[in-house]
PDB file of C-alpha atoms and ligand atoms in Angstrom:
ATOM      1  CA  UNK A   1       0.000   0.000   0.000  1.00 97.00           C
ATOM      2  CA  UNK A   2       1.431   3.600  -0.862  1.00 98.00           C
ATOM      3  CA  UNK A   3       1.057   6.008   1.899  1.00 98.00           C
ATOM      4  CA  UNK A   4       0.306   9.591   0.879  1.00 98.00           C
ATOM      5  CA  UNK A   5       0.639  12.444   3.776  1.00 98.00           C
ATOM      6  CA  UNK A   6      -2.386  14.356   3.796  1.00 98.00           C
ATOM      7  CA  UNK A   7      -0.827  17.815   4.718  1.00 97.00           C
ATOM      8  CA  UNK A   8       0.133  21.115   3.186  1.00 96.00           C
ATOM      9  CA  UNK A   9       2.751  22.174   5.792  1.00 96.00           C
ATOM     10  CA  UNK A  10       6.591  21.723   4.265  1.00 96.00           C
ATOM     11  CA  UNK A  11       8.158  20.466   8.008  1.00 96.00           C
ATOM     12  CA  UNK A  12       5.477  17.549   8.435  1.00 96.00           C
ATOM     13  CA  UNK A  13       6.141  16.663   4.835  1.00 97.00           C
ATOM     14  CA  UNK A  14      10.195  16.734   4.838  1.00 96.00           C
ATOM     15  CA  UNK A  15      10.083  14.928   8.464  1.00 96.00           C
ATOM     16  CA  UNK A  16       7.788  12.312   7.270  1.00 96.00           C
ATOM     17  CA  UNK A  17      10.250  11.819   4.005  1.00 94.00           C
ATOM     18  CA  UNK A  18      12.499  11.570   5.972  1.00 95.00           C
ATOM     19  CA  UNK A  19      11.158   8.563   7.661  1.00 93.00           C
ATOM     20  CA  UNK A  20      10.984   7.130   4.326  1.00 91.00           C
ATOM     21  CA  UNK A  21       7.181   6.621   4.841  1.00 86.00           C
ATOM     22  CA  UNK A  22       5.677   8.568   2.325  1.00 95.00           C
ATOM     23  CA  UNK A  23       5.163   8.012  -1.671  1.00 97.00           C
ATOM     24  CA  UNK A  24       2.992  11.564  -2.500  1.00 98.00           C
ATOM     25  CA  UNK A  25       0.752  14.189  -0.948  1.00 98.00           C
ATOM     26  CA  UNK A  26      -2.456  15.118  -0.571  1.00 98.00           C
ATOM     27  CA  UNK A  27      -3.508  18.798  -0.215  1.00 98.00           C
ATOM     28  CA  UNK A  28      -7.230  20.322   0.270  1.00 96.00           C
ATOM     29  CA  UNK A  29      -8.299  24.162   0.195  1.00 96.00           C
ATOM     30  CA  UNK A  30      -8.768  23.542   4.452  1.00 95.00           C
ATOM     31  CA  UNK A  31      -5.105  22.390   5.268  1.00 96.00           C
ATOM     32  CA  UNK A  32      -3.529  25.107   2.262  1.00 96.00           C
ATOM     33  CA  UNK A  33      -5.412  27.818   4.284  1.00 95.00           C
ATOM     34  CA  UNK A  34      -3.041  26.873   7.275  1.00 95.00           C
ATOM     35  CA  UNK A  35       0.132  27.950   5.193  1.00 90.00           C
ATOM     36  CA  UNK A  36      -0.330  31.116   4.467  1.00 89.00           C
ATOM     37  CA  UNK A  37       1.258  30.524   1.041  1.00 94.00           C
ATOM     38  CA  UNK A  38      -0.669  31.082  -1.895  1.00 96.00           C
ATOM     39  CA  UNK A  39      -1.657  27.459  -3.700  1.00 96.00           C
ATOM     40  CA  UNK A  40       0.490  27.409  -6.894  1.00 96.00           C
ATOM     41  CA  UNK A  41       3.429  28.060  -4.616  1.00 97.00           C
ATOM     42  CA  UNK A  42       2.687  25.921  -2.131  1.00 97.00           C
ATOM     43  CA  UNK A  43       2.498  22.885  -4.948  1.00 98.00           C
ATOM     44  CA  UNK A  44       5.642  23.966  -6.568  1.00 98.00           C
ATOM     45  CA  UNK A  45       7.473  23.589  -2.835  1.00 98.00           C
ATOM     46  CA  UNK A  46       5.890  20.102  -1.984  1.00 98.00           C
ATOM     47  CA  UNK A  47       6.752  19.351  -5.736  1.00 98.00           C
ATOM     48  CA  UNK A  48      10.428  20.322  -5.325  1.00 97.00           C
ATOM     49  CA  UNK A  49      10.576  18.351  -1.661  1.00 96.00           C
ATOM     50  CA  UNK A  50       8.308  15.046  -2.805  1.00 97.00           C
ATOM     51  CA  UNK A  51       8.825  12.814  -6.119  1.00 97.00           C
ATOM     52  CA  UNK A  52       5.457  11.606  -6.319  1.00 98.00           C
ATOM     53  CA  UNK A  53       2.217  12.467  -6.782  1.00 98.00           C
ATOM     54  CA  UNK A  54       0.982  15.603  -5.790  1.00 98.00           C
ATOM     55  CA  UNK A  55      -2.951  15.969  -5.296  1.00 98.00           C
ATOM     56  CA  UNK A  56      -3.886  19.891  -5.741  1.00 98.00           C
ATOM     57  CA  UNK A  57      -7.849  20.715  -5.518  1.00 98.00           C
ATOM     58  CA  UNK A  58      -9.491  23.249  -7.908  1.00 98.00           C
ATOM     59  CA  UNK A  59     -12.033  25.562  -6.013  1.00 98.00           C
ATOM     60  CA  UNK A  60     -14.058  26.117  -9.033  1.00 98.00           C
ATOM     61  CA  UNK A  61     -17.599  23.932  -9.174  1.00 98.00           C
ATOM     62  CA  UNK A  62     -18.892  24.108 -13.129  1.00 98.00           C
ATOM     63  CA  UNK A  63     -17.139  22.133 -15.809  1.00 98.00           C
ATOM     64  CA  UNK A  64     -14.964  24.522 -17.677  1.00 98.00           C
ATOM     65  CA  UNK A  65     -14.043  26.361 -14.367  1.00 98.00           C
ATOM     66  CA  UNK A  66     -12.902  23.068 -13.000  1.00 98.00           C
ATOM     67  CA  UNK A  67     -10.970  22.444 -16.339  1.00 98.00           C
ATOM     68  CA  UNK A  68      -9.514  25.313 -16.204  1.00 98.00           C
ATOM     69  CA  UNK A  69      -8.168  25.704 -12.923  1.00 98.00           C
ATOM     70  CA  UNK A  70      -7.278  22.390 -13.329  1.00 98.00           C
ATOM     71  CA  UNK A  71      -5.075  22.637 -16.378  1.00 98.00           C
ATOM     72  CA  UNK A  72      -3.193  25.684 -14.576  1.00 98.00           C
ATOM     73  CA  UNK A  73      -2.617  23.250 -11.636  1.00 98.00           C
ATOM     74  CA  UNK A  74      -1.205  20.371 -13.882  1.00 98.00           C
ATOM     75  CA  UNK A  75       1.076  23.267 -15.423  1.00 98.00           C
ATOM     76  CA  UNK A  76       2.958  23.798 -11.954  1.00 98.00           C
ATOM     77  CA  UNK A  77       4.833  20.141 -11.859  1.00 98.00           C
ATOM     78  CA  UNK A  78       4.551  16.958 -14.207  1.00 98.00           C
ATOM     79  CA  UNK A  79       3.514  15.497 -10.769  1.00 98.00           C
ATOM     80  CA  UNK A  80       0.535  17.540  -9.691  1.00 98.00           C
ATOM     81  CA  UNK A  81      -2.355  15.242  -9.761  1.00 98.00           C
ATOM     82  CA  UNK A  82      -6.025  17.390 -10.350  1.00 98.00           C
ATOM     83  CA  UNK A  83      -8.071  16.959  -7.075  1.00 98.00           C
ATOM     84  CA  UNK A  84     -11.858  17.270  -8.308  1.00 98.00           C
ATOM     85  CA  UNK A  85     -15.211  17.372  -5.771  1.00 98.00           C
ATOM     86  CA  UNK A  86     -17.180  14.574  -6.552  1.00 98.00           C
ATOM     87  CA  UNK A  87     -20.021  16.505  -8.214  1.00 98.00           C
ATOM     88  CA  UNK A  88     -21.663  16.205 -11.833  1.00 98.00           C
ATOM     89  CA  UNK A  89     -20.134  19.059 -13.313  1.00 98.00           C
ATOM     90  CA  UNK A  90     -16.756  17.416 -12.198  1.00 98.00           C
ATOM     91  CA  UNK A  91     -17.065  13.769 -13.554  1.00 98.00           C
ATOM     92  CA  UNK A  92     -17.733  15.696 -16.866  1.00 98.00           C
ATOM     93  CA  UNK A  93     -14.263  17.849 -16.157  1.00 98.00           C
ATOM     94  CA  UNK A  94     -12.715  14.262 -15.441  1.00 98.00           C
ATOM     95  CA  UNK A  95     -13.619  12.566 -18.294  1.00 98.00           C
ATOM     96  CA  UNK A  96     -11.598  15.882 -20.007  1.00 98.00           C
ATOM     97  CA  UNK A  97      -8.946  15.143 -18.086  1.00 98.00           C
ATOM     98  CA  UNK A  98      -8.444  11.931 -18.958  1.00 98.00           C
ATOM     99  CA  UNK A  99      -8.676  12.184 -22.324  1.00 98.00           C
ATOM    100  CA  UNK A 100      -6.050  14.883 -21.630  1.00 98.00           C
ATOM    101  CA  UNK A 101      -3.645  12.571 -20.240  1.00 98.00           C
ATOM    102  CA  UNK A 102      -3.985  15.237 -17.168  1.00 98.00           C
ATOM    103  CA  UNK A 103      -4.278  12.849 -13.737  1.00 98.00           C
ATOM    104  CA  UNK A 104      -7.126  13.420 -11.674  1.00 98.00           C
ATOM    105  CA  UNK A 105      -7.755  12.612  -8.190  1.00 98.00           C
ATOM    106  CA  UNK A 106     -12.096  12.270  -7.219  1.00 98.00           C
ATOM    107  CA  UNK A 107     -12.585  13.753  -3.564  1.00 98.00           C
ATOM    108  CA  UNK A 108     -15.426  13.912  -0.948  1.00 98.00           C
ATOM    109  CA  UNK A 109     -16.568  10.406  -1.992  1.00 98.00           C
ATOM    110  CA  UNK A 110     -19.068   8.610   0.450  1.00 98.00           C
ATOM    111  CA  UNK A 111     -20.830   6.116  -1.682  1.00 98.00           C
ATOM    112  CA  UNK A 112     -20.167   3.297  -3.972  1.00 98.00           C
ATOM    113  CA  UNK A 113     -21.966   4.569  -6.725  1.00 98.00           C
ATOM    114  CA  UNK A 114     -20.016   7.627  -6.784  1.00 98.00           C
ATOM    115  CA  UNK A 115     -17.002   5.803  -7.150  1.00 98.00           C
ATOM    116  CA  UNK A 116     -18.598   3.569 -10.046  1.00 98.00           C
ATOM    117  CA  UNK A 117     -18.940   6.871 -11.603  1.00 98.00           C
ATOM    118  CA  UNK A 118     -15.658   8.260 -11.028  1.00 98.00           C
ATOM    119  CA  UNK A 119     -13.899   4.683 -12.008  1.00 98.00           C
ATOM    120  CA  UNK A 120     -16.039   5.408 -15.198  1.00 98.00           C
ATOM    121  CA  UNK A 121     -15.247   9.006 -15.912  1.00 98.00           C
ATOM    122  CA  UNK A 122     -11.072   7.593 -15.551  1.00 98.00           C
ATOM    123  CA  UNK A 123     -10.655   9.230 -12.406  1.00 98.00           C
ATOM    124  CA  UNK A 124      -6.834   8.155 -11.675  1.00 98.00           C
ATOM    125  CA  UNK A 125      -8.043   8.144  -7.740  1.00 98.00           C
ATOM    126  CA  UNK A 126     -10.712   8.166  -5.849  1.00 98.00           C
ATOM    127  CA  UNK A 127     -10.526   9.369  -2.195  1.00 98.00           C
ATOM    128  CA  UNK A 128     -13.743   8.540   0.110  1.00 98.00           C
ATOM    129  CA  UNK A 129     -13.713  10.014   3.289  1.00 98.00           C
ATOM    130  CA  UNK A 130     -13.841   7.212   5.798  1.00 98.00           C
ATOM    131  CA  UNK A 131     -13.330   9.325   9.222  1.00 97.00           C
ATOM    132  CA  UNK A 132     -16.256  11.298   8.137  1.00 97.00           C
ATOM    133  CA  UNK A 133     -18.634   8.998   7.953  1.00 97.00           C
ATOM    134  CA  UNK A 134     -17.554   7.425  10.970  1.00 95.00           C
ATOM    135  CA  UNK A 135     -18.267  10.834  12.659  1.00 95.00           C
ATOM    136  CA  UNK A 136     -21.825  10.476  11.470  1.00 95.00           C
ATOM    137  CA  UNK A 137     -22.052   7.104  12.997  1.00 90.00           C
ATOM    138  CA  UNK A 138     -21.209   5.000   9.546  1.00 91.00           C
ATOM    139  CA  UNK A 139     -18.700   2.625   9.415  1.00 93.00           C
ATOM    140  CA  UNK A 140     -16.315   4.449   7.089  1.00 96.00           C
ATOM    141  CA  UNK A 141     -13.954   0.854   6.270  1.00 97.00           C
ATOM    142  CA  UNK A 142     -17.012  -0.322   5.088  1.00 98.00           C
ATOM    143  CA  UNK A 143     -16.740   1.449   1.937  1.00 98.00           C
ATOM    144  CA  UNK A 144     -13.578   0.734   1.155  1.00 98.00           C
ATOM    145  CA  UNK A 145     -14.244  -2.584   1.232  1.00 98.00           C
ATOM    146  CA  UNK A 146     -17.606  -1.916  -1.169  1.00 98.00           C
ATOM    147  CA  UNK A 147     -15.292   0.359  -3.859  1.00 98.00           C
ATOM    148  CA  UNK A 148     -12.471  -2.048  -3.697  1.00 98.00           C
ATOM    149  CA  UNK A 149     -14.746  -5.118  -4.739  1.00 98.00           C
ATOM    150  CA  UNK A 150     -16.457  -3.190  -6.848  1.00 98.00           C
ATOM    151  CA  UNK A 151     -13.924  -1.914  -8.998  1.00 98.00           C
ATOM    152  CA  UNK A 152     -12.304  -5.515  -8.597  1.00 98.00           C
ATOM    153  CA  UNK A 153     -15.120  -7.113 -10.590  1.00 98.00           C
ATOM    154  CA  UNK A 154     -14.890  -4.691 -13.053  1.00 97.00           C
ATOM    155  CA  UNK A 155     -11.173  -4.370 -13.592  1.00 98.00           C
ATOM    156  CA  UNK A 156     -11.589  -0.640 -12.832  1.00 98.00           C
ATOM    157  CA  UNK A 157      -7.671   1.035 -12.723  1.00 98.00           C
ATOM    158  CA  UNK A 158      -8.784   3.662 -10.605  1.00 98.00           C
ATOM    159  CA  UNK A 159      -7.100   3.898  -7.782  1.00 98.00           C
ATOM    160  CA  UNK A 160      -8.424   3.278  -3.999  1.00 98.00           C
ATOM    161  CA  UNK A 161      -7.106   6.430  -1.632  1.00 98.00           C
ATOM    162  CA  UNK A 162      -8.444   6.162   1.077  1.00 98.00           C
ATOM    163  CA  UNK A 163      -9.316   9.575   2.742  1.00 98.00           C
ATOM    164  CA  UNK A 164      -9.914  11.213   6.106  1.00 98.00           C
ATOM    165  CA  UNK A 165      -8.014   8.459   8.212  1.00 98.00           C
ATOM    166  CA  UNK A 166      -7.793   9.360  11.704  1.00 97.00           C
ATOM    167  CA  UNK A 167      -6.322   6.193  13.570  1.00 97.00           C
ATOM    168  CA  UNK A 168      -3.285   4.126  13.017  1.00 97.00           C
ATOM    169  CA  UNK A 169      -6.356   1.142  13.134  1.00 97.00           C
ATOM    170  CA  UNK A 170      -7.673   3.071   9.813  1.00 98.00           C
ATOM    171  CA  UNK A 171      -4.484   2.485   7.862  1.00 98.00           C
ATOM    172  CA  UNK A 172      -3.976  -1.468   8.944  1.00 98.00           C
ATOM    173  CA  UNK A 173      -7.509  -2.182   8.053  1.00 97.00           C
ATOM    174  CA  UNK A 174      -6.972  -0.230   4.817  1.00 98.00           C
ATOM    175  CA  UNK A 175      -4.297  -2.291   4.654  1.00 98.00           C
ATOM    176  CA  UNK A 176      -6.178  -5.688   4.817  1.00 98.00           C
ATOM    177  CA  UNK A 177      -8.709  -4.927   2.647  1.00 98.00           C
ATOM    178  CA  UNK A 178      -6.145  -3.915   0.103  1.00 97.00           C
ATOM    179  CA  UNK A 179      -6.681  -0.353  -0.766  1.00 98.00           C
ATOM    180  CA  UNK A 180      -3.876   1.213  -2.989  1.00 98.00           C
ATOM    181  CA  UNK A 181      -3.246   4.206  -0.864  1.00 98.00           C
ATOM    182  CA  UNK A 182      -3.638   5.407   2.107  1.00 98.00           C
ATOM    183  CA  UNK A 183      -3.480   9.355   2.681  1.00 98.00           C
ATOM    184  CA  UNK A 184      -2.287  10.028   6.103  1.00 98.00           C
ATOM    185  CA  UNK A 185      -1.930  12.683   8.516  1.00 98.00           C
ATOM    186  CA  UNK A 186       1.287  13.549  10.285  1.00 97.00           C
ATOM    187  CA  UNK A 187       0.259  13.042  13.790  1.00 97.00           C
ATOM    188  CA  UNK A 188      -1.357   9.618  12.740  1.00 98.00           C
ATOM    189  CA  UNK A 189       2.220   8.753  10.670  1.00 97.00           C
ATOM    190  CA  UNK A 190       3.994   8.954  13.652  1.00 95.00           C
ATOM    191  CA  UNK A 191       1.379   7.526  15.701  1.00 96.00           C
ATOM    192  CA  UNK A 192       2.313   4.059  13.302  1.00 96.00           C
ATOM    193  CA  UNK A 193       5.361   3.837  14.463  1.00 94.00           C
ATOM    194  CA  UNK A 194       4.903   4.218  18.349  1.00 95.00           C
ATOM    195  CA  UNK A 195       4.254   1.747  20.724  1.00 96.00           C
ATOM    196  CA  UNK A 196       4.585   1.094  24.659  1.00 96.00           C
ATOM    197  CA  UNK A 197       6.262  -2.449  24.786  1.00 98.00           C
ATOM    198  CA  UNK A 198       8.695  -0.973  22.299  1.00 98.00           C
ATOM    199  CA  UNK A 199       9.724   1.975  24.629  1.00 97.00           C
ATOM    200  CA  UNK A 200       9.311  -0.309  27.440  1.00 98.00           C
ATOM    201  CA  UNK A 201      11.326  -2.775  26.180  1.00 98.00           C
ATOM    202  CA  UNK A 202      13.771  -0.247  24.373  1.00 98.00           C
ATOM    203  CA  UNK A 203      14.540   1.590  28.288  1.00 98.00           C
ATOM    204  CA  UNK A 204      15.187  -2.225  30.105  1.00 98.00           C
ATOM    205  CA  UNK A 205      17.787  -3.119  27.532  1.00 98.00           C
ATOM    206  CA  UNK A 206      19.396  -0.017  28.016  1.00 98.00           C
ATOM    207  CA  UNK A 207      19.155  -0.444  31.685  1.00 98.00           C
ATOM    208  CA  UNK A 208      20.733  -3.653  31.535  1.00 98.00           C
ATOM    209  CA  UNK A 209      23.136  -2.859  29.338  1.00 97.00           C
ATOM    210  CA  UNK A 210      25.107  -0.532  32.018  1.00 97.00           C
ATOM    211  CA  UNK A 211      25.305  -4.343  33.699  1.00 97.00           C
ATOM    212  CA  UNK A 212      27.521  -5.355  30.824  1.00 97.00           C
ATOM    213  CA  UNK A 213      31.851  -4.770  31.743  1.00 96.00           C
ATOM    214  CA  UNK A 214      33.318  -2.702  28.894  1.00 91.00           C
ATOM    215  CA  UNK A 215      36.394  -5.145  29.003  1.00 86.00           C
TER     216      UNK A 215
HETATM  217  O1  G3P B   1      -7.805  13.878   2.284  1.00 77.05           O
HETATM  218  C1  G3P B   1      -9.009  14.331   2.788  1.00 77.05           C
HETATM  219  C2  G3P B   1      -8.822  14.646   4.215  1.00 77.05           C
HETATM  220  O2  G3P B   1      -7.970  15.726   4.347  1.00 77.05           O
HETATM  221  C3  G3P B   1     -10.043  14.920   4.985  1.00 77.05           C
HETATM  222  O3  G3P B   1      -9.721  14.637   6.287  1.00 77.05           O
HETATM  223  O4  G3P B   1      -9.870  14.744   8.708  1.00 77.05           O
HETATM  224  O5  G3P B   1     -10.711  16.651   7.315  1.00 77.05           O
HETATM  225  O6  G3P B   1     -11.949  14.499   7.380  1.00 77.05           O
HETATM  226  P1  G3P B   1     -10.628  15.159   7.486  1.00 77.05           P
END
C-alpha cells in the first residue's frame, strides 16, 4: 500500500520523508489555508521536496471552471495530480482530463456509486472520506471494502485512496482490505510507528546494558 501524507505544511512533509514513509501528498483548500502561502506556490514547494504524486484541488464547481483551474494546476509540476469534488459538473471535467492525459484525483466520496462513476469518468483516484462517515455514525472501512470489490469485478484502474483516516487502526484495516493508498496525517504517521512495549522494552535493555563490563 502507498502512503500519501495528507498535509500542506513543508516540516510535516520533509520529516515524514524523511522517515521514508511517504510516496505523494495530498492537499485540500482547508489544510492550504493553514500555510499562508498562496496554492500554486505551495504545490511547486511540496513538488520540489516530494517525487510523487501531488494531489492539488481546484475551487471552481462548473465544468470549464474546474478544467480550467485544473489545467493551470497540472502546469505547476509533471507530478501535480487534479483533485476534483465529486459533483456532476466534475465527472464531466474528469472525463476531459483523462482524455487529456492530465491525472485526476475524485474527492469527498461517500458512496459506492459515486465511485462507479468516477472509475467510469477515468478518475486516476478516488478518495472517500472514511473518518467522516464514521463521525456520522457509519462505518467508514465499510466502503472501502464496497469500492475495492467493486472496482475488482470490473477491472476498474482507478485507484483506492483512502481519505480522512484518523487512527493508526484506519491504515492497517486499509491495509487488509487492500486499498492502494492510504493518505495520512502527520500526527497519525507517527502515531504508526509508536508503541509502549517498544519503549518499554527499548529503556530495560538499556538499563541492563550498564550491567555489561566494557572489558
Ligand atoms: O484527504 C481528505 C482529508 O484531508 C479529509 O480529512 O480529517 O478533514 O476528514 P478530514
Amino acid at each position: 500500500m502507498k502512503f500519501f501524507i495528507d498535509s500542506g505544511d513543508l516540516g510535516e512533509i520533509h520529516e515524514a520523508q524523511a522517515m521514508g514513509a511517504i510516496d505523494g501528498v495530498t492537499t485540500n483548500p482547508s489544510l492550504l489555508s493553514k500555510g499562508g502561502k498562496p496554492t500554486k506556490q505551495a504545490i511547486a514547494e511540496i513538488c520540489e521536496l516530494v517525487d510523487g504524486p501531488i494531489s492539488a484541488e481546484v475551487l471552481a464547481t462548473d465544468t470549464q471552471g474546474i478544467l480550467d483551474e485544473g489545467r493551470e494546476l497540472a502546469k505547476i509540476h509533471p507530478n501535480v495530480v487534479v483533485k476534483v469534488p465529486l459533483i456532476v459538473d466534475g465527472l464531466k471535467a474528469v472525463q476531459v482530463f483523462t482524455k487529456e492525459k492530465i491525472k485526476t484525483n475524485v474527492t469527498l466520496c461517500f458512496s459506492p456509486t459515486q465511485a462507479l462513476l468516477a472509475a467510469k469518468a477515468g478518475a486516476t483516484y478516488i478518495s472517500p472520506f472514511i473518518g467522516r462517515l464514521d463521525d456520522l455514525s457509519g462505518e467508514g472501512m465499510e466502503l472501502i471494502e464496497q469500492i475495492t470489490t467493486i472496482y475488482s469485478n470490473y477491472g476498474f484502474a482507478t485507484e483506492v485512496l483512502v481519505a480522512s483516516i484518523r487512527s493508526p487502526l484506519h491504515v492497517t484495516q486499509a491495509a487488509l482490505i487492500g486499498a492502494d493508498v492510504a493518505t495520512i496525517p502527520f500526527k497519525v504517521i507517527t502515531q504508526l510507528a509508536k508503541h509502549p512495549l517498544t519503549d518499554i522494552g527499548l529503556a530495560k535493555f538499556l538499563e541492563d546494558a550498564k550491567k555489561i563490563p566494557k572489558s
